[in-house]
PDB file of C-alpha atoms in Angstrom:
ATOM      1  CA  MET A1095      19.630  29.611 -12.612  1.00  0.00           C
ATOM      2  CA  ALA A1096      17.939  28.053 -15.626  1.00  0.00           C
ATOM      3  CA  THR A1097      16.656  24.560 -15.205  1.00  0.00           C
ATOM      4  CA  SER A1098      17.939  21.898 -17.565  1.00  0.00           C
ATOM      5  CA  ALA A1099      15.625  20.945 -20.370  1.00  0.00           C
ATOM      6  CA  ALA A1100      13.948  17.572 -20.303  1.00  0.00           C
ATOM      7  CA  PRO A1101      15.707  15.034 -22.517  1.00  0.00           C
ATOM      8  CA  PRO A1102      14.221  14.410 -25.965  1.00  0.00           C
ATOM      9  CA  GLY A1103      11.344  11.965 -25.807  1.00  0.00           C
ATOM     10  CA  ALA A1104      10.707  12.499 -22.086  1.00  0.00           C
ATOM     11  CA  GLN A1105       7.096  13.533 -22.675  1.00  0.00           C
ATOM     12  CA  ALA A1106       6.412  10.435 -24.764  1.00  0.00           C
ATOM     13  CA  VAL A1107       7.922   8.225 -22.055  1.00  0.00           C
ATOM     14  CA  ARG A1108       5.837   9.895 -19.337  1.00  0.00           C
ATOM     15  CA  ARG A1109       2.710   9.489 -21.404  1.00  0.00           C
ATOM     16  CA  ALA A1110       3.428   5.833 -22.161  1.00  0.00           C
ATOM     17  CA  LEU A1111       3.943   5.146 -18.476  1.00  0.00           C
ATOM     18  CA  GLY A1112       0.731   7.045 -17.786  1.00  0.00           C
ATOM     19  CA  VAL A1113      -1.147   4.710 -20.134  1.00  0.00           C
ATOM     20  CA  LEU A1114       0.089   1.716 -18.137  1.00  0.00           C
ATOM     21  CA  GLN A1115      -0.919   3.443 -14.894  1.00  0.00           C
ATOM     22  CA  CYS A1116      -4.470   3.745 -16.229  1.00  0.00           C
ATOM     23  CA  PHE A1117      -4.872  -0.006 -15.797  1.00  0.00           C
ATOM     24  CA  ARG A1118      -4.098   0.364 -12.095  1.00  0.00           C
ATOM     25  CA  HIS A1119      -7.061   2.637 -11.433  1.00  0.00           C
ATOM     26  CA  HIS A1120      -9.616   2.187 -14.212  1.00  0.00           C
ATOM     27  CA  GLY A1121      -9.977  -1.541 -14.743  1.00  0.00           C
ATOM     28  CA  PRO A1122      -8.321  -4.605 -16.271  1.00  0.00           C
ATOM     29  CA  GLU A1123      -9.508  -3.808 -19.834  1.00  0.00           C
ATOM     30  CA  LEU A1124      -9.726  -0.367 -21.400  1.00  0.00           C
ATOM     31  CA  GLY A1125     -10.555   1.076 -24.785  1.00  0.00           C
ATOM     32  CA  VAL A1126      -8.574   3.860 -26.404  1.00  0.00           C
ATOM     33  CA  THR A1127     -11.349   6.315 -25.569  1.00  0.00           C
ATOM     34  CA  ASP A1128     -11.162   5.308 -21.893  1.00  0.00           C
ATOM     35  CA  ILE A1129      -7.411   5.901 -21.860  1.00  0.00           C
ATOM     36  CA  ALA A1130      -7.698   9.233 -23.664  1.00  0.00           C
ATOM     37  CA  LYS A1131     -10.327  10.424 -21.181  1.00  0.00           C
ATOM     38  CA  ALA A1132      -8.338   9.264 -18.132  1.00  0.00           C
ATOM     39  CA  MET A1133      -5.213  11.062 -19.379  1.00  0.00           C
ATOM     40  CA  THR A1134      -7.004  14.057 -20.962  1.00  0.00           C
ATOM     41  CA  LEU A1135      -5.314  13.354 -24.285  1.00  0.00           C
ATOM     42  CA  PRO A1136      -6.633  13.506 -27.838  1.00  0.00           C
ATOM     43  CA  ILE A1137      -7.865  10.096 -28.961  1.00  0.00           C
ATOM     44  CA  SER A1138      -5.336  10.083 -31.805  1.00  0.00           C
ATOM     45  CA  THR A1139      -2.451  10.590 -29.348  1.00  0.00           C
ATOM     46  CA  ALA A1140      -3.750   7.902 -27.025  1.00  0.00           C
ATOM     47  CA  HIS A1141      -4.092   5.534 -29.975  1.00  0.00           C
ATOM     48  CA  ARG A1142      -0.468   6.071 -31.044  1.00  0.00           C
ATOM     49  CA  LEU A1143       0.746   5.418 -27.497  1.00  0.00           C
ATOM     50  CA  VAL A1144      -1.340   2.260 -27.239  1.00  0.00           C
ATOM     51  CA  LEU A1145      -0.032   0.927 -30.548  1.00  0.00           C
ATOM     52  CA  ALA A1146       3.568   1.522 -29.445  1.00  0.00           C
ATOM     53  CA  LEU A1147       2.931  -0.313 -26.174  1.00  0.00           C
ATOM     54  CA  VAL A1148       1.290  -3.206 -28.011  1.00  0.00           C
ATOM     55  CA  ALA A1149       4.317  -3.497 -30.303  1.00  0.00           C
ATOM     56  CA  ALA A1150       6.584  -3.697 -27.241  1.00  0.00           C
ATOM     57  CA  GLY A1151       4.399  -6.291 -25.526  1.00  0.00           C
ATOM     58  CA  PHE A1152       3.312  -4.023 -22.675  1.00  0.00           C
ATOM     59  CA  LEU A1153      -0.319  -4.147 -23.847  1.00  0.00           C
ATOM     60  CA  GLN A1154      -2.330  -6.663 -25.811  1.00  0.00           C
ATOM     61  CA  ARG A1155      -5.568  -6.236 -27.746  1.00  0.00           C
ATOM     62  CA  ASP A1156      -8.605  -8.426 -27.307  1.00  0.00           C
ATOM     63  CA  PRO A1157      -9.739  -9.123 -30.889  1.00  0.00           C
ATOM     64  CA  ASP A1158     -13.336  -9.703 -29.798  1.00  0.00           C
ATOM     65  CA  THR A1159     -13.810  -6.465 -27.857  1.00  0.00           C
ATOM     66  CA  ALA A1160     -11.076  -4.262 -29.394  1.00  0.00           C
ATOM     67  CA  ARG A1161     -10.117  -3.330 -25.849  1.00  0.00           C
ATOM     68  CA  TYR A1162      -6.685  -3.564 -24.297  1.00  0.00           C
ATOM     69  CA  ARG A1163      -5.184  -5.286 -21.289  1.00  0.00           C
ATOM     70  CA  LEU A1164      -1.706  -5.474 -19.790  1.00  0.00           C
ATOM     71  CA  GLY A1165       0.618  -7.623 -21.863  1.00  0.00           C
ATOM     72  CA  THR A1166       3.171 -10.319 -21.261  1.00  0.00           C
ATOM     73  CA  THR A1167       6.120  -7.926 -20.964  1.00  0.00           C
ATOM     74  CA  VAL A1168       4.565  -6.464 -17.815  1.00  0.00           C
ATOM     75  CA  ALA A1169       4.215  -9.961 -16.385  1.00  0.00           C
ATOM     76  CA  GLU A1170       7.810 -10.774 -17.298  1.00  0.00           C
ATOM     77  CA  LEU A1171       9.146  -7.679 -15.537  1.00  0.00           C
ATOM     78  CA  GLY A1172       6.972  -8.445 -12.531  1.00  0.00           C
ATOM     79  CA  GLN A1173       8.404 -11.946 -12.317  1.00  0.00           C
ATOM     80  CA  LEU A1174      11.951 -10.600 -12.601  1.00  0.00           C
ATOM     81  CA  HIS A1175      11.307  -8.197  -9.738  1.00  0.00           C
ATOM     82  CA  TYR A1176       9.692 -10.966  -7.702  1.00  0.00           C
ATOM     83  CA  PHE A1177      12.697 -13.271  -7.893  1.00  0.00           C
ATOM     84  CA  GLN A1178      15.454 -10.656  -7.963  1.00  0.00           C
ATOM     85  CA  HIS A1179      14.162  -9.249  -4.667  1.00  0.00           C
ATOM     86  CA  GLY A1180      13.834 -12.722  -3.141  1.00  0.00           C
ATOM     87  CA  LEU A1181      10.084 -12.478  -2.578  1.00  0.00           C
ATOM     88  CA  HIS A1182       9.673 -16.134  -3.564  1.00  0.00           C
ATOM     89  CA  ARG A1183      11.475 -17.089  -0.359  1.00  0.00           C
ATOM     90  CA  LEU A1184       8.543 -15.711   1.632  1.00  0.00           C
ATOM     91  CA  GLU A1185       6.025 -18.057   0.007  1.00  0.00           C
ATOM     92  CA  PRO A1186       6.525 -21.003   2.424  1.00  0.00           C
ATOM     93  CA  VAL A1187       6.303 -18.705   5.451  1.00  0.00           C
ATOM     94  CA  LEU A1188       3.075 -17.076   4.284  1.00  0.00           C
ATOM     95  CA  ASP A1189       1.637 -20.413   3.193  1.00  0.00           C
ATOM     96  CA  ARG A1190       2.184 -21.933   6.635  1.00  0.00           C
ATOM     97  CA  LEU A1191       0.735 -18.861   8.312  1.00  0.00           C
ATOM     98  CA  ALA A1192      -2.338 -18.930   6.076  1.00  0.00           C
ATOM     99  CA  ARG A1193      -2.918 -22.641   6.712  1.00  0.00           C
ATOM    100  CA  ALA A1194      -2.518 -22.200  10.467  1.00  0.00           C
ATOM    101  CA  THR A1195      -4.997 -19.322  10.635  1.00  0.00           C
ATOM    102  CA  ARG A1196      -7.282 -20.010   7.638  1.00  0.00           C
ATOM    103  CA  ALA A1197      -6.831 -16.332   6.731  1.00  0.00           C
ATOM    104  CA  SER A1198      -5.020 -14.840   3.761  1.00  0.00           C
ATOM    105  CA  ALA A1199      -1.469 -13.812   4.656  1.00  0.00           C
ATOM    106  CA  SER A1200       0.393 -11.070   2.829  1.00  0.00           C
ATOM    107  CA  VAL A1201       3.379  -8.751   2.990  1.00  0.00           C
ATOM    108  CA  SER A1202       2.977  -5.157   1.870  1.00  0.00           C
ATOM    109  CA  VAL A1203       5.092  -2.020   1.568  1.00  0.00           C
ATOM    110  CA  ARG A1204       4.412   1.661   1.189  1.00  0.00           C
ATOM    111  CA  SER A1205       4.074   3.005  -2.348  1.00  0.00           C
ATOM    112  CA  GLY A1206       3.473   6.733  -2.248  1.00  0.00           C
ATOM    113  CA  HIS A1207       0.226   7.314  -0.374  1.00  0.00           C
ATOM    114  CA  ASP A1208      -0.862   3.681  -0.743  1.00  0.00           C
ATOM    115  CA  ALA A1209      -0.099   0.330   0.820  1.00  0.00           C
ATOM    116  CA  LEU A1210       0.959  -2.114  -1.895  1.00  0.00           C
ATOM    117  CA  VAL A1211       0.782  -5.894  -1.443  1.00  0.00           C
ATOM    118  CA  LEU A1212       4.022  -7.471  -2.664  1.00  0.00           C
ATOM    119  CA  ILE A1213       3.165 -11.091  -2.020  1.00  0.00           C
ATOM    120  CA  GLY A1214       0.287 -13.103  -0.604  1.00  0.00           C
ATOM    121  CA  GLY A1215      -3.416 -13.634  -1.030  1.00  0.00           C
ATOM    122  CA  MET A1216      -6.115 -11.059  -0.466  1.00  0.00           C
ATOM    123  CA  VAL A1217      -9.806 -11.646   0.214  1.00  0.00           C
ATOM    124  CA  GLY A1218     -11.836 -10.373  -2.715  1.00  0.00           C
ATOM    125  CA  ALA A1219      -8.787  -9.299  -4.739  1.00  0.00           C
ATOM    126  CA  GLU A1220     -10.457  -9.207  -8.160  1.00  0.00           C
ATOM    127  CA  SER A1221      -8.722  -6.088  -9.479  1.00  0.00           C
ATOM    128  CA  SER A1222      -5.785  -3.813  -8.804  1.00  0.00           C
ATOM    129  CA  ASP A1223      -7.794  -2.386  -5.889  1.00  0.00           C
ATOM    130  CA  GLY A1224      -7.124  -5.677  -4.107  1.00  0.00           C
ATOM    131  CA  VAL A1225      -3.373  -5.132  -4.050  1.00  0.00           C
ATOM    132  CA  ARG A1226      -3.212  -1.363  -3.491  1.00  0.00           C
ATOM    133  CA  ALA A1227      -5.208   0.771  -1.081  1.00  0.00           C
ATOM    134  CA  PRO A1228      -4.896   4.198   0.566  1.00  0.00           C
ATOM    135  CA  LEU A1229      -2.787   3.966   3.721  1.00  0.00           C
ATOM    136  CA  HIS A1230      -5.492   5.184   6.096  1.00  0.00           C
ATOM    137  CA  THR A1231      -8.074   2.581   5.018  1.00  0.00           C
ATOM    138  CA  THR A1232      -6.237  -0.627   5.929  1.00  0.00           C
ATOM    139  CA  ALA A1233      -4.492  -2.316   8.824  1.00  0.00           C
ATOM    140  CA  MET A1234      -1.342  -2.677   6.727  1.00  0.00           C
ATOM    141  CA  GLY A1235      -1.430   1.016   5.892  1.00  0.00           C
ATOM    142  CA  LYS A1236      -1.880   2.028   9.520  1.00  0.00           C
ATOM    143  CA  VAL A1237       1.170  -0.055  10.452  1.00  0.00           C
ATOM    144  CA  LEU A1238       3.225   1.559   7.703  1.00  0.00           C
ATOM    145  CA  LEU A1239       2.159   4.998   8.944  1.00  0.00           C
ATOM    146  CA  ALA A1240       2.531   4.274  12.665  1.00  0.00           C
ATOM    147  CA  TRP A1241       6.192   3.283  12.329  1.00  0.00           C
ATOM    148  CA  ALA A1242       7.010   5.490   9.347  1.00  0.00           C
ATOM    149  CA  PRO A1243      10.527   6.927   9.138  1.00  0.00           C
ATOM    150  CA  PRO A1244      11.053  10.689   9.361  1.00  0.00           C
ATOM    151  CA  GLY A1245       9.857  12.402   6.223  1.00  0.00           C
ATOM    152  CA  GLU A1246       7.101   9.846   5.649  1.00  0.00           C
ATOM    153  CA  ASP A1247       5.172  10.413   8.890  1.00  0.00           C
ATOM    154  CA  ASP A1248       3.516  13.727   8.001  1.00  0.00           C
ATOM    155  CA  LEU A1249      -0.219  13.073   7.874  1.00  0.00           C
ATOM    156  CA  ALA A1250      -0.790  16.534   6.442  1.00  0.00           C
ATOM    157  CA  ALA A1251       1.011  15.371   3.296  1.00  0.00           C
ATOM    158  CA  LEU A1252      -1.600  12.681   2.635  1.00  0.00           C
ATOM    159  CA  PRO A1253      -4.291  13.458   0.054  1.00  0.00           C
ATOM    160  CA  ASP A1254      -7.932  13.760   1.064  1.00  0.00           C
ATOM    161  CA  LEU A1255      -8.907  10.823   3.273  1.00  0.00           C
ATOM    162  CA  VAL A1256     -11.405   9.013   1.079  1.00  0.00           C
ATOM    163  CA  ARG A1257     -14.014   6.867   2.833  1.00  0.00           C
ATOM    164  CA  PRO A1258     -14.779   3.671   0.899  1.00  0.00           C
ATOM    165  CA  THR A1259     -17.041   2.545   3.777  1.00  0.00           C
ATOM    166  CA  ALA A1260     -18.866   4.214   6.649  1.00  0.00           C
ATOM    167  CA  ARG A1261     -16.230   2.844   9.042  1.00  0.00           C
ATOM    168  CA  THR A1262     -13.259   4.455   7.294  1.00  0.00           C
ATOM    169  CA  ILE A1263     -11.392   7.177   9.168  1.00  0.00           C
ATOM    170  CA  GLY A1264     -11.933  10.423   7.294  1.00  0.00           C
ATOM    171  CA  ASP A1265     -10.424  12.958   9.702  1.00  0.00           C
ATOM    172  CA  ARG A1266      -6.688  13.523  10.180  1.00  0.00           C
ATOM    173  CA  ASP A1267      -6.991  14.078  13.933  1.00  0.00           C
ATOM    174  CA  ASP A1268      -8.894  10.795  14.241  1.00  0.00           C
ATOM    175  CA  LEU A1269      -6.225   9.085  12.151  1.00  0.00           C
ATOM    176  CA  ARG A1270      -3.473  10.562  14.326  1.00  0.00           C
ATOM    177  CA  ALA A1271      -5.212   9.234  17.450  1.00  0.00           C
ATOM    178  CA  GLU A1272      -5.635   5.835  15.820  1.00  0.00           C
ATOM    179  CA  LEU A1273      -1.921   5.645  15.039  1.00  0.00           C
ATOM    180  CA  VAL A1274      -1.100   6.411  18.682  1.00  0.00           C
ATOM    181  CA  ARG A1275      -3.275   3.425  19.658  1.00  0.00           C
ATOM    182  CA  VAL A1276      -1.603   1.261  17.010  1.00  0.00           C
ATOM    183  CA  ARG A1277       1.888   2.053  18.273  1.00  0.00           C
ATOM    184  CA  ALA A1278       0.842   1.408  21.872  1.00  0.00           C
ATOM    185  CA  ALA A1279      -0.751  -1.947  20.978  1.00  0.00           C
ATOM    186  CA  GLY A1280       1.983  -3.036  18.565  1.00  0.00           C
ATOM    187  CA  TYR A1281      -0.475  -3.937  15.805  1.00  0.00           C
ATOM    188  CA  ALA A1282      -3.316  -2.504  13.721  1.00  0.00           C
ATOM    189  CA  VAL A1283      -6.852  -3.712  13.006  1.00  0.00           C
ATOM    190  CA  ASN A1284      -9.026  -2.939   9.998  1.00  0.00           C
ATOM    191  CA  ASN A1285     -12.668  -3.657  10.719  1.00  0.00           C
ATOM    192  CA  GLY A1286     -14.564  -3.105   7.496  1.00  0.00           C
ATOM    193  CA  GLU A1287     -12.747   0.159   6.780  1.00  0.00           C
ATOM    194  CA  SER A1288     -11.504  -0.757   3.314  1.00  0.00           C
ATOM    195  CA  GLU A1289     -14.260  -3.174   2.352  1.00  0.00           C
ATOM    196  CA  VAL A1290     -17.482  -4.216   4.046  1.00  0.00           C
ATOM    197  CA  GLY A1291     -17.281  -7.744   5.457  1.00  0.00           C
ATOM    198  CA  VAL A1292     -13.487  -7.829   5.702  1.00  0.00           C
ATOM    199  CA  ARG A1293     -11.394  -7.703   8.869  1.00  0.00           C
ATOM    200  CA  SER A1294      -7.619  -7.762   9.064  1.00  0.00           C
ATOM    201  CA  VAL A1295      -4.794  -7.492  11.552  1.00  0.00           C
ATOM    202  CA  SER A1296      -1.312  -6.287  10.711  1.00  0.00           C
ATOM    203  CA  VAL A1297       2.060  -6.132  12.464  1.00  0.00           C
ATOM    204  CA  PRO A1298       5.132  -4.135  11.423  1.00  0.00           C
ATOM    205  CA  VAL A1299       8.228  -5.624   9.849  1.00  0.00           C
ATOM    206  CA  LEU A1300      10.779  -3.244  11.347  1.00  0.00           C
ATOM    207  CA  ASP A1301      14.194  -2.371   9.979  1.00  0.00           C
ATOM    208  CA  ALA A1302      17.335  -1.985  12.082  1.00  0.00           C
ATOM    209  CA  ASP A1303      16.325   1.564  13.019  1.00  0.00           C
ATOM    210  CA  GLY A1304      12.869   0.538  14.219  1.00  0.00           C
ATOM    211  CA  PHE A1305      10.942   1.904  11.250  1.00  0.00           C
ATOM    212  CA  SER A1306       8.364   0.032   9.193  1.00  0.00           C
ATOM    213  CA  TYR A1307      10.016  -1.612   6.201  1.00  0.00           C
ATOM    214  CA  ALA A1308       6.875  -3.629   5.486  1.00  0.00           C
ATOM    215  CA  ALA A1309       3.694  -4.963   7.065  1.00  0.00           C
ATOM    216  CA  LEU A1310       2.661  -8.577   7.674  1.00  0.00           C
ATOM    217  CA  THR A1311      -1.099  -8.917   7.464  1.00  0.00           C
ATOM    218  CA  LEU A1312      -3.784 -11.535   8.042  1.00  0.00           C
ATOM    219  CA  ARG A1313      -7.066 -10.822   6.272  1.00  0.00           C
ATOM    220  CA  ALA A1314     -10.372 -12.681   6.517  1.00  0.00           C
ATOM    221  CA  THR A1315     -13.961 -12.068   7.590  1.00  0.00           C
ATOM    222  CA  PRO A1316     -15.328 -10.938  10.977  1.00  0.00           C
ATOM    223  CA  GLU A1317     -16.727 -14.448  11.374  1.00  0.00           C
ATOM    224  CA  LEU A1318     -13.179 -15.827  11.392  1.00  0.00           C
ATOM    225  CA  ILE A1319     -11.284 -12.957  13.018  1.00  0.00           C
ATOM    226  CA  THR A1320     -13.787 -12.446  15.807  1.00  0.00           C
ATOM    227  CA  ASP A1321     -13.376  -9.778  18.477  1.00  0.00           C
ATOM    228  CA  ASP A1322     -12.234 -12.280  21.072  1.00  0.00           C
ATOM    229  CA  ARG A1323      -9.685 -13.885  18.697  1.00  0.00           C
ATOM    230  CA  VAL A1324      -7.994 -10.762  17.345  1.00  0.00           C
ATOM    231  CA  ARG A1325      -5.114 -11.175  19.776  1.00  0.00           C
ATOM    232  CA  TRP A1326      -4.625 -14.808  18.721  1.00  0.00           C
ATOM    233  CA  PHE A1327      -4.279 -13.771  15.076  1.00  0.00           C
ATOM    234  CA  VAL A1328      -1.863 -11.017  16.067  1.00  0.00           C
ATOM    235  CA  ASP A1329       0.246 -13.526  17.983  1.00  0.00           C
ATOM    236  CA  GLN A1330       0.297 -15.860  14.981  1.00  0.00           C
ATOM    237  CA  ALA A1331       1.636 -13.028  12.824  1.00  0.00           C
ATOM    238  CA  LEU A1332       4.163 -11.943  15.457  1.00  0.00           C
ATOM    239  CA  ALA A1333       5.482 -15.495  15.676  1.00  0.00           C
ATOM    240  CA  ARG A1334       6.538 -15.266  12.011  1.00  0.00           C
ATOM    241  CA  VAL A1335       7.518 -11.613  11.690  1.00  0.00           C
ATOM    242  CA  ASP A1336      11.195 -12.175  12.529  1.00  0.00           C
ATOM    243  CA  ARG A1337      11.425 -14.809   9.808  1.00  0.00           C
ATOM    244  CA  VAL A1338       9.768 -12.440   7.326  1.00  0.00           C
ATOM    245  CA  ALA A1339      12.213  -9.697   8.313  1.00  0.00           C
ATOM    246  CA  ALA A1340      15.202 -11.997   7.870  1.00  0.00           C
ATOM    247  CA  LEU A1341      14.088 -12.936   4.352  1.00  0.00           C
ATOM    248  CA  LEU A1342      12.836  -9.528   3.264  1.00  0.00           C
ATOM    249  CA  LEU A1343      15.152  -6.904   4.701  1.00  0.00           C
ATOM    250  CA  PRO A1344      18.399  -6.161   2.892  1.00  0.00           C
ATOM    251  CA  PRO A1345      21.535  -7.340   4.715  1.00  0.00           C
ATOM    252  CA  LEU A1346      23.197  -4.829   7.031  1.00  0.00           C
TER     253      LEU A1346
END
């Protein structure tokens, strides 16, 4: 059976979205040459895509550097998503948790092979890397994997396990064993696995079927989240997780 042809303009749409994705992985400001190289496109094609995105407000040009950054339309859509999904209702809960623990508190979800922070502060979050990280490198990611629903729990489907630090798990069997420990303990710890000098603890926000809808995470330094206080931080997160679930999960 012949497959249906892509609708007219589909390639241009995919490419335009690809340009926006470049800012996720390659920095907050990019030149046309950077974008063309990242997408393996001719510079002339990349330039036409960039100009179209500027006209629509998705990108804006810095007149001093002639480089581009995400534009106000992206921010507007982000704000619409934020309020339409009720994420603003979590702010007081996370604020109280952060003040009680002196750690940054955040809620994250799974996005493909990454953990994506939806709301909350992150230590050292100076770029998109601060809000998105490979699942195996973070406490939040381990929680999302440990309680993953069927179809999302296949570790073989993950890409190569990159190792941003010497502590990062780089072997699938080691990761599988770690997830067994996480499920048994009821929480996950990241001890310098995503970034040197950062320690975090994370607990699952479970849906009605017992699968991880999201992760509630506290992130600070090893000087604050010391070995003998890990359990205290976990308990602080657990004390708020039901409230987070009530605000975040869709109604039954």
